[in-house]
PDB file of N, CA and C in Angstrom:
ATOM      1  N   MET A 207     -25.196  29.188 -19.738  1.00 86.00           N
ATOM      2  CA  MET A 207     -25.922  28.179 -18.962  1.00 86.00           C
ATOM      3  C   MET A 207     -25.208  27.971 -17.652  1.00 86.00           C
ATOM      4  N   PRO A 208     -25.943  28.017 -16.503  1.00 90.00           N
ATOM      5  CA  PRO A 208     -25.331  27.818 -15.262  1.00 90.00           C
ATOM      6  C   PRO A 208     -24.746  26.415 -15.072  1.00 90.00           C
ATOM      7  N   VAL A 209     -23.734  26.224 -14.291  1.00 97.00           N
ATOM      8  CA  VAL A 209     -23.122  24.951 -14.049  1.00 97.00           C
ATOM      9  C   VAL A 209     -23.964  24.272 -12.926  1.00 97.00           C
ATOM     10  N   LYS A 210     -24.393  23.055 -13.260  1.00 96.00           N
ATOM     11  CA  LYS A 210     -25.230  22.273 -12.333  1.00 96.00           C
ATOM     12  C   LYS A 210     -24.408  21.683 -11.192  1.00 96.00           C
ATOM     13  N   SER A 211     -24.942  21.695 -10.012  1.00 97.00           N
ATOM     14  CA  SER A 211     -24.331  21.079  -8.873  1.00 97.00           C
ATOM     15  C   SER A 211     -24.153  19.590  -9.071  1.00 97.00           C
ATOM     16  N   PRO A 212     -22.995  19.052  -8.663  1.00 96.00           N
ATOM     17  CA  PRO A 212     -22.811  17.552  -8.816  1.00 96.00           C
ATOM     18  C   PRO A 212     -23.452  16.787  -7.664  1.00 96.00           C
ATOM     19  N   CYS A 213     -24.195  17.509  -6.761  1.00 97.00           N
ATOM     20  CA  CYS A 213     -24.837  16.802  -5.676  1.00 97.00           C
ATOM     21  C   CYS A 213     -25.845  15.811  -6.141  1.00 97.00           C
ATOM     22  N   ASN A 214     -25.800  14.551  -5.631  1.00 95.00           N
ATOM     23  CA  ASN A 214     -26.737  13.540  -5.961  1.00 95.00           C
ATOM     24  C   ASN A 214     -27.590  13.144  -4.796  1.00 95.00           C
ATOM     25  N   GLY A 215     -27.545  13.894  -3.705  1.00 95.00           N
ATOM     26  CA  GLY A 215     -28.410  13.626  -2.531  1.00 95.00           C
ATOM     27  C   GLY A 215     -27.799  12.638  -1.513  1.00 95.00           C
ATOM     28  N   THR A 216     -26.581  12.146  -1.794  1.00 93.00           N
ATOM     29  CA  THR A 216     -25.905  11.269  -0.875  1.00 93.00           C
ATOM     30  C   THR A 216     -24.883  12.129  -0.044  1.00 93.00           C
ATOM     31  N   CYS A 217     -25.420  12.817   0.860  1.00 93.00           N
ATOM     32  CA  CYS A 217     -24.631  13.850   1.592  1.00 93.00           C
ATOM     33  C   CYS A 217     -24.057  13.275   2.861  1.00 93.00           C
ATOM     34  N   MET A 218     -22.792  12.770   2.769  1.00 95.00           N
ATOM     35  CA  MET A 218     -22.098  12.231   3.916  1.00 95.00           C
ATOM     36  C   MET A 218     -20.622  12.412   3.675  1.00 95.00           C
ATOM     37  N   LEU A 219     -19.929  13.144   4.582  1.00 95.00           N
ATOM     38  CA  LEU A 219     -18.516  13.313   4.410  1.00 95.00           C
ATOM     39  C   LEU A 219     -17.747  12.128   4.969  1.00 95.00           C
ATOM     40  N   ASP A 220     -16.842  11.647   4.135  1.00 93.00           N
ATOM     41  CA  ASP A 220     -16.000  10.514   4.583  1.00 93.00           C
ATOM     42  C   ASP A 220     -14.903  11.102   5.458  1.00 93.00           C
ATOM     43  N   PRO A 221     -14.793  10.614   6.693  1.00 93.00           N
ATOM     44  CA  PRO A 221     -13.873  11.157   7.653  1.00 93.00           C
ATOM     45  C   PRO A 221     -12.395  11.009   7.261  1.00 93.00           C
ATOM     46  N   ARG A 222     -12.114   9.938   6.490  1.00 91.00           N
ATOM     47  CA  ARG A 222     -10.718   9.701   6.067  1.00 91.00           C
ATOM     48  C   ARG A 222     -10.281  10.669   4.930  1.00 91.00           C
ATOM     49  N   SER A 223     -11.122  10.812   3.886  1.00 92.00           N
ATOM     50  CA  SER A 223     -10.747  11.629   2.762  1.00 92.00           C
ATOM     51  C   SER A 223     -11.193  13.063   2.950  1.00 92.00           C
ATOM     52  N   GLY A 224     -12.279  13.308   3.650  1.00 94.00           N
ATOM     53  CA  GLY A 224     -12.853  14.614   3.789  1.00 94.00           C
ATOM     54  C   GLY A 224     -13.764  14.989   2.637  1.00 94.00           C
ATOM     55  N   TYR A 225     -14.041  14.026   1.759  1.00 96.00           N
ATOM     56  CA  TYR A 225     -14.860  14.293   0.615  1.00 96.00           C
ATOM     57  C   TYR A 225     -16.279  13.747   0.882  1.00 96.00           C
ATOM     58  N   CYS A 226     -17.239  14.403   0.275  1.00 97.00           N
ATOM     59  CA  CYS A 226     -18.616  13.832   0.317  1.00 97.00           C
ATOM     60  C   CYS A 226     -18.601  12.564  -0.460  1.00 97.00           C
ATOM     61  N   MET A 227     -19.288  11.553   0.092  1.00 95.00           N
ATOM     62  CA  MET A 227     -19.307  10.204  -0.548  1.00 95.00           C
ATOM     63  C   MET A 227     -20.208  10.162  -1.755  1.00 95.00           C
ATOM     64  N   GLY A 228     -20.999  11.202  -1.946  1.00 96.00           N
ATOM     65  CA  GLY A 228     -21.873  11.273  -3.122  1.00 96.00           C
ATOM     66  C   GLY A 228     -21.314  12.029  -4.298  1.00 96.00           C
ATOM     67  N   CYS A 229     -20.756  13.199  -3.977  1.00 97.00           N
ATOM     68  CA  CYS A 229     -20.306  14.114  -5.030  1.00 97.00           C
ATOM     69  C   CYS A 229     -18.813  14.359  -5.052  1.00 97.00           C
ATOM     70  N   TYR A 230     -18.081  13.885  -4.061  1.00 98.00           N
ATOM     71  CA  TYR A 230     -16.641  14.027  -3.965  1.00 98.00           C
ATOM     72  C   TYR A 230     -16.148  15.455  -3.803  1.00 98.00           C
ATOM     73  N   ARG A 231     -16.990  16.318  -3.307  1.00 98.00           N
ATOM     74  CA  ARG A 231     -16.567  17.685  -2.997  1.00 98.00           C
ATOM     75  C   ARG A 231     -16.188  17.753  -1.511  1.00 98.00           C
ATOM     76  N   THR A 232     -15.341  18.728  -1.187  1.00 98.00           N
ATOM     77  CA  THR A 232     -15.045  18.945   0.235  1.00 98.00           C
ATOM     78  C   THR A 232     -16.162  19.734   0.860  1.00 98.00           C
ATOM     79  N   GLY A 233     -16.220  19.766   2.186  1.00 96.00           N
ATOM     80  CA  GLY A 233     -17.186  20.597   2.873  1.00 96.00           C
ATOM     81  C   GLY A 233     -17.186  22.036   2.477  1.00 96.00           C
ATOM     82  N   ASP A 234     -15.957  22.565   2.279  1.00 97.00           N
ATOM     83  CA  ASP A 234     -15.818  23.997   1.888  1.00 97.00           C
ATOM     84  C   ASP A 234     -16.378  24.225   0.504  1.00 97.00           C
ATOM     85  N   GLU A 235     -16.077  23.241  -0.396  1.00 98.00           N
ATOM     86  CA  GLU A 235     -16.606  23.362  -1.792  1.00 98.00           C
ATOM     87  C   GLU A 235     -18.129  23.311  -1.793  1.00 98.00           C
ATOM     88  N   ILE A 236     -18.696  22.446  -0.975  1.00 98.00           N
ATOM     89  CA  ILE A 236     -20.185  22.343  -0.910  1.00 98.00           C
ATOM     90  C   ILE A 236     -20.742  23.689  -0.372  1.00 98.00           C
ATOM     91  N   GLY A 237     -20.146  24.200   0.714  1.00 97.00           N
ATOM     92  CA  GLY A 237     -20.638  25.402   1.307  1.00 97.00           C
ATOM     93  C   GLY A 237     -20.514  26.636   0.454  1.00 97.00           C
ATOM     94  N   SER A 238     -19.504  26.639  -0.411  1.00 98.00           N
ATOM     95  CA  SER A 238     -19.232  27.835  -1.258  1.00 98.00           C
ATOM     96  C   SER A 238     -19.859  27.718  -2.661  1.00 98.00           C
ATOM     97  N   TRP A 239     -20.466  26.612  -2.961  1.00 98.00           N
ATOM     98  CA  TRP A 239     -20.950  26.397  -4.308  1.00 98.00           C
ATOM     99  C   TRP A 239     -21.814  27.539  -4.880  1.00 98.00           C
ATOM    100  N   MET A 240     -22.752  27.995  -4.106  1.00 97.00           N
ATOM    101  CA  MET A 240     -23.673  29.001  -4.598  1.00 97.00           C
ATOM    102  C   MET A 240     -22.986  30.336  -4.952  1.00 97.00           C
ATOM    103  N   THR A 241     -21.823  30.607  -4.349  1.00 98.00           N
ATOM    104  CA  THR A 241     -21.198  31.892  -4.607  1.00 98.00           C
ATOM    105  C   THR A 241     -19.975  31.764  -5.574  1.00 98.00           C
ATOM    106  N   MET A 242     -19.704  30.516  -5.995  1.00 98.00           N
ATOM    107  CA  MET A 242     -18.539  30.316  -6.918  1.00 98.00           C
ATOM    108  C   MET A 242     -18.922  30.768  -8.311  1.00 98.00           C
ATOM    109  N   SER A 243     -17.879  31.222  -9.037  1.00 98.00           N
ATOM    110  CA  SER A 243     -18.033  31.538 -10.458  1.00 98.00           C
ATOM    111  C   SER A 243     -18.233  30.244 -11.227  1.00 98.00           C
ATOM    112  N   ASP A 244     -18.788  30.330 -12.444  1.00 98.00           N
ATOM    113  CA  ASP A 244     -18.930  29.141 -13.207  1.00 98.00           C
ATOM    114  C   ASP A 244     -17.569  28.472 -13.561  1.00 98.00           C
ATOM    115  N   GLY A 245     -16.543  29.264 -13.747  1.00 98.00           N
ATOM    116  CA  GLY A 245     -15.220  28.721 -14.020  1.00 98.00           C
ATOM    117  C   GLY A 245     -14.688  27.920 -12.805  1.00 98.00           C
ATOM    118  N   THR A 246     -14.921  28.443 -11.623  1.00 98.00           N
ATOM    119  CA  THR A 246     -14.506  27.783 -10.372  1.00 98.00           C
ATOM    120  C   THR A 246     -15.333  26.460 -10.232  1.00 98.00           C
ATOM    121  N   LYS A 247     -16.592  26.513 -10.486  1.00 99.00           N
ATOM    122  CA  LYS A 247     -17.445  25.326 -10.370  1.00 99.00           C
ATOM    123  C   LYS A 247     -16.936  24.250 -11.353  1.00 99.00           C
ATOM    124  N   LYS A 248     -16.565  24.623 -12.579  1.00 98.00           N
ATOM    125  CA  LYS A 248     -16.057  23.653 -13.525  1.00 98.00           C
ATOM    126  C   LYS A 248     -14.796  23.029 -13.055  1.00 98.00           C
ATOM    127  N   ARG A 249     -13.908  23.818 -12.436  1.00 98.00           N
ATOM    128  CA  ARG A 249     -12.626  23.262 -11.928  1.00 98.00           C
ATOM    129  C   ARG A 249     -12.960  22.329 -10.724  1.00 98.00           C
ATOM    130  N   VAL A 250     -13.934  22.630  -9.887  1.00 99.00           N
ATOM    131  CA  VAL A 250     -14.264  21.740  -8.804  1.00 99.00           C
ATOM    132  C   VAL A 250     -14.833  20.465  -9.354  1.00 99.00           C
ATOM    133  N   ILE A 251     -15.684  20.500 -10.374  1.00 98.00           N
ATOM    134  CA  ILE A 251     -16.197  19.263 -10.992  1.00 98.00           C
ATOM    135  C   ILE A 251     -15.083  18.438 -11.565  1.00 98.00           C
ATOM    136  N   SER A 252     -14.116  19.065 -12.174  1.00 98.00           N
ATOM    137  CA  SER A 252     -12.933  18.325 -12.684  1.00 98.00           C
ATOM    138  C   SER A 252     -12.204  17.623 -11.556  1.00 98.00           C
ATOM    139  N   LYS A 253     -12.045  18.333 -10.467  1.00 98.00           N
ATOM    140  CA  LYS A 253     -11.394  17.727  -9.290  1.00 98.00           C
ATOM    141  C   LYS A 253     -12.195  16.541  -8.741  1.00 98.00           C
ATOM    142  N   THR A 254     -13.481  16.656  -8.706  1.00 97.00           N
ATOM    143  CA  THR A 254     -14.310  15.545  -8.202  1.00 97.00           C
ATOM    144  C   THR A 254     -14.165  14.341  -9.058  1.00 97.00           C
ATOM    145  N   ARG A 255     -14.050  14.496 -10.328  1.00 96.00           N
ATOM    146  CA  ARG A 255     -13.795  13.295 -11.209  1.00 96.00           C
ATOM    147  C   ARG A 255     -12.465  12.655 -10.851  1.00 96.00           C
ATOM    148  N   GLN A 256     -11.460  13.440 -10.658  1.00 97.00           N
ATOM    149  CA  GLN A 256     -10.136  12.905 -10.255  1.00 97.00           C
ATOM    150  C   GLN A 256     -10.249  12.170  -8.926  1.00 97.00           C
ATOM    151  N   ARG A 257     -10.907  12.819  -8.018  1.00 96.00           N
ATOM    152  CA  ARG A 257     -10.990  12.219  -6.666  1.00 96.00           C
ATOM    153  C   ARG A 257     -11.759  10.874  -6.725  1.00 96.00           C
ATOM    154  N   ARG A 258     -12.816  10.839  -7.486  1.00 94.00           N
ATOM    155  CA  ARG A 258     -13.631   9.592  -7.629  1.00 94.00           C
ATOM    156  C   ARG A 258     -12.682   8.499  -8.139  1.00 94.00           C
ATOM    157  N   ALA A 259     -11.957   8.768  -9.231  1.00 95.00           N
ATOM    158  CA  ALA A 259     -11.073   7.814  -9.835  1.00 95.00           C
ATOM    159  C   ALA A 259      -9.982   7.372  -8.856  1.00 95.00           C
ATOM    160  N   GLU A 260      -9.391   8.297  -8.125  1.00 92.00           N
ATOM    161  CA  GLU A 260      -8.343   8.002  -7.200  1.00 92.00           C
ATOM    162  C   GLU A 260      -8.848   7.130  -6.060  1.00 92.00           C
ATOM    163  N   LEU A 261      -9.989   7.441  -5.546  1.00 87.00           N
ATOM    164  CA  LEU A 261     -10.556   6.680  -4.414  1.00 87.00           C
ATOM    165  C   LEU A 261     -10.969   5.267  -4.908  1.00 87.00           C
ATOM    166  N   LYS A 262     -11.519   5.214  -6.125  1.00 85.00           N
ATOM    167  CA  LYS A 262     -11.879   3.900  -6.684  1.00 85.00           C
ATOM    168  C   LYS A 262     -10.656   3.024  -6.825  1.00 85.00           C
ATOM    169  N   ASN A 263      -9.562   3.616  -7.404  1.00 86.00           N
ATOM    170  CA  ASN A 263      -8.334   2.869  -7.511  1.00 86.00           C
ATOM    171  C   ASN A 263      -7.721   2.425  -6.180  1.00 86.00           C
ATOM    172  N   ALA A 264      -7.798   3.314  -5.207  1.00 81.00           N
ATOM    173  CA  ALA A 264      -7.278   3.013  -3.855  1.00 81.00           C
ATOM    174  C   ALA A 264      -8.087   1.850  -3.258  1.00 81.00           C
ATOM    175  N   THR A 265      -9.392   1.854  -3.462  1.00 71.00           N
ATOM    176  CA  THR A 265     -10.253   0.822  -2.896  1.00 71.00           C
ATOM    177  C   THR A 265      -9.939  -0.527  -3.577  1.00 71.00           C
ATOM    178  N   THR A 266      -9.811  -0.463  -4.926  1.00 71.00           N
ATOM    179  CA  THR A 266      -9.547  -1.650  -5.692  1.00 71.00           C
ATOM    180  C   THR A 266      -8.198  -2.255  -5.295  1.00 71.00           C
ATOM    181  N   ALA A 267      -7.230  -1.428  -5.102  1.00 67.00           N
ATOM    182  CA  ALA A 267      -5.908  -1.852  -4.693  1.00 67.00           C
ATOM    183  C   ALA A 267      -5.899  -2.500  -3.330  1.00 67.00           C
ATOM    184  N   SER A 268      -6.621  -1.898  -2.413  1.00 66.00           N
ATOM    185  CA  SER A 268      -6.652  -2.465  -1.039  1.00 66.00           C
ATOM    186  C   SER A 268      -7.446  -3.760  -0.996  1.00 66.00           C
ATOM    187  N   CYS A 269      -8.389  -3.958  -1.878  1.00 69.00           N
ATOM    188  CA  CYS A 269      -9.175  -5.208  -1.916  1.00 69.00           C
ATOM    189  C   CYS A 269      -8.363  -6.335  -2.547  1.00 69.00           C
ATOM    190  N   SER A 270      -7.402  -6.014  -3.356  1.00 64.00           N
ATOM    191  CA  SER A 270      -6.647  -7.044  -4.033  1.00 64.00           C
ATOM    192  C   SER A 270      -5.373  -7.410  -3.283  1.00 64.00           C
ATOM    193  N   ASP A 271      -5.091  -6.723  -2.127  1.00 60.00           N
ATOM    194  CA  ASP A 271      -3.920  -7.048  -1.359  1.00 60.00           C
ATOM    195  C   ASP A 271      -4.032  -8.315  -0.605  1.00 60.00           C
TER     196      ASP A 271
END
């Protein structure tokens, strides 16, 4: 079964992090998605989950300062 793109249609790169604000991929990852192997896509999705959590924690920490 092919690996589904994590794109949710919120396509805007955050200038500070360099990640898409919708799917947390980099511009390079977005551009290369169609030619990536399923294994690479799964690794990218794993990274996006980490990025989402890290950015959420950073935002929460800065709001509580």
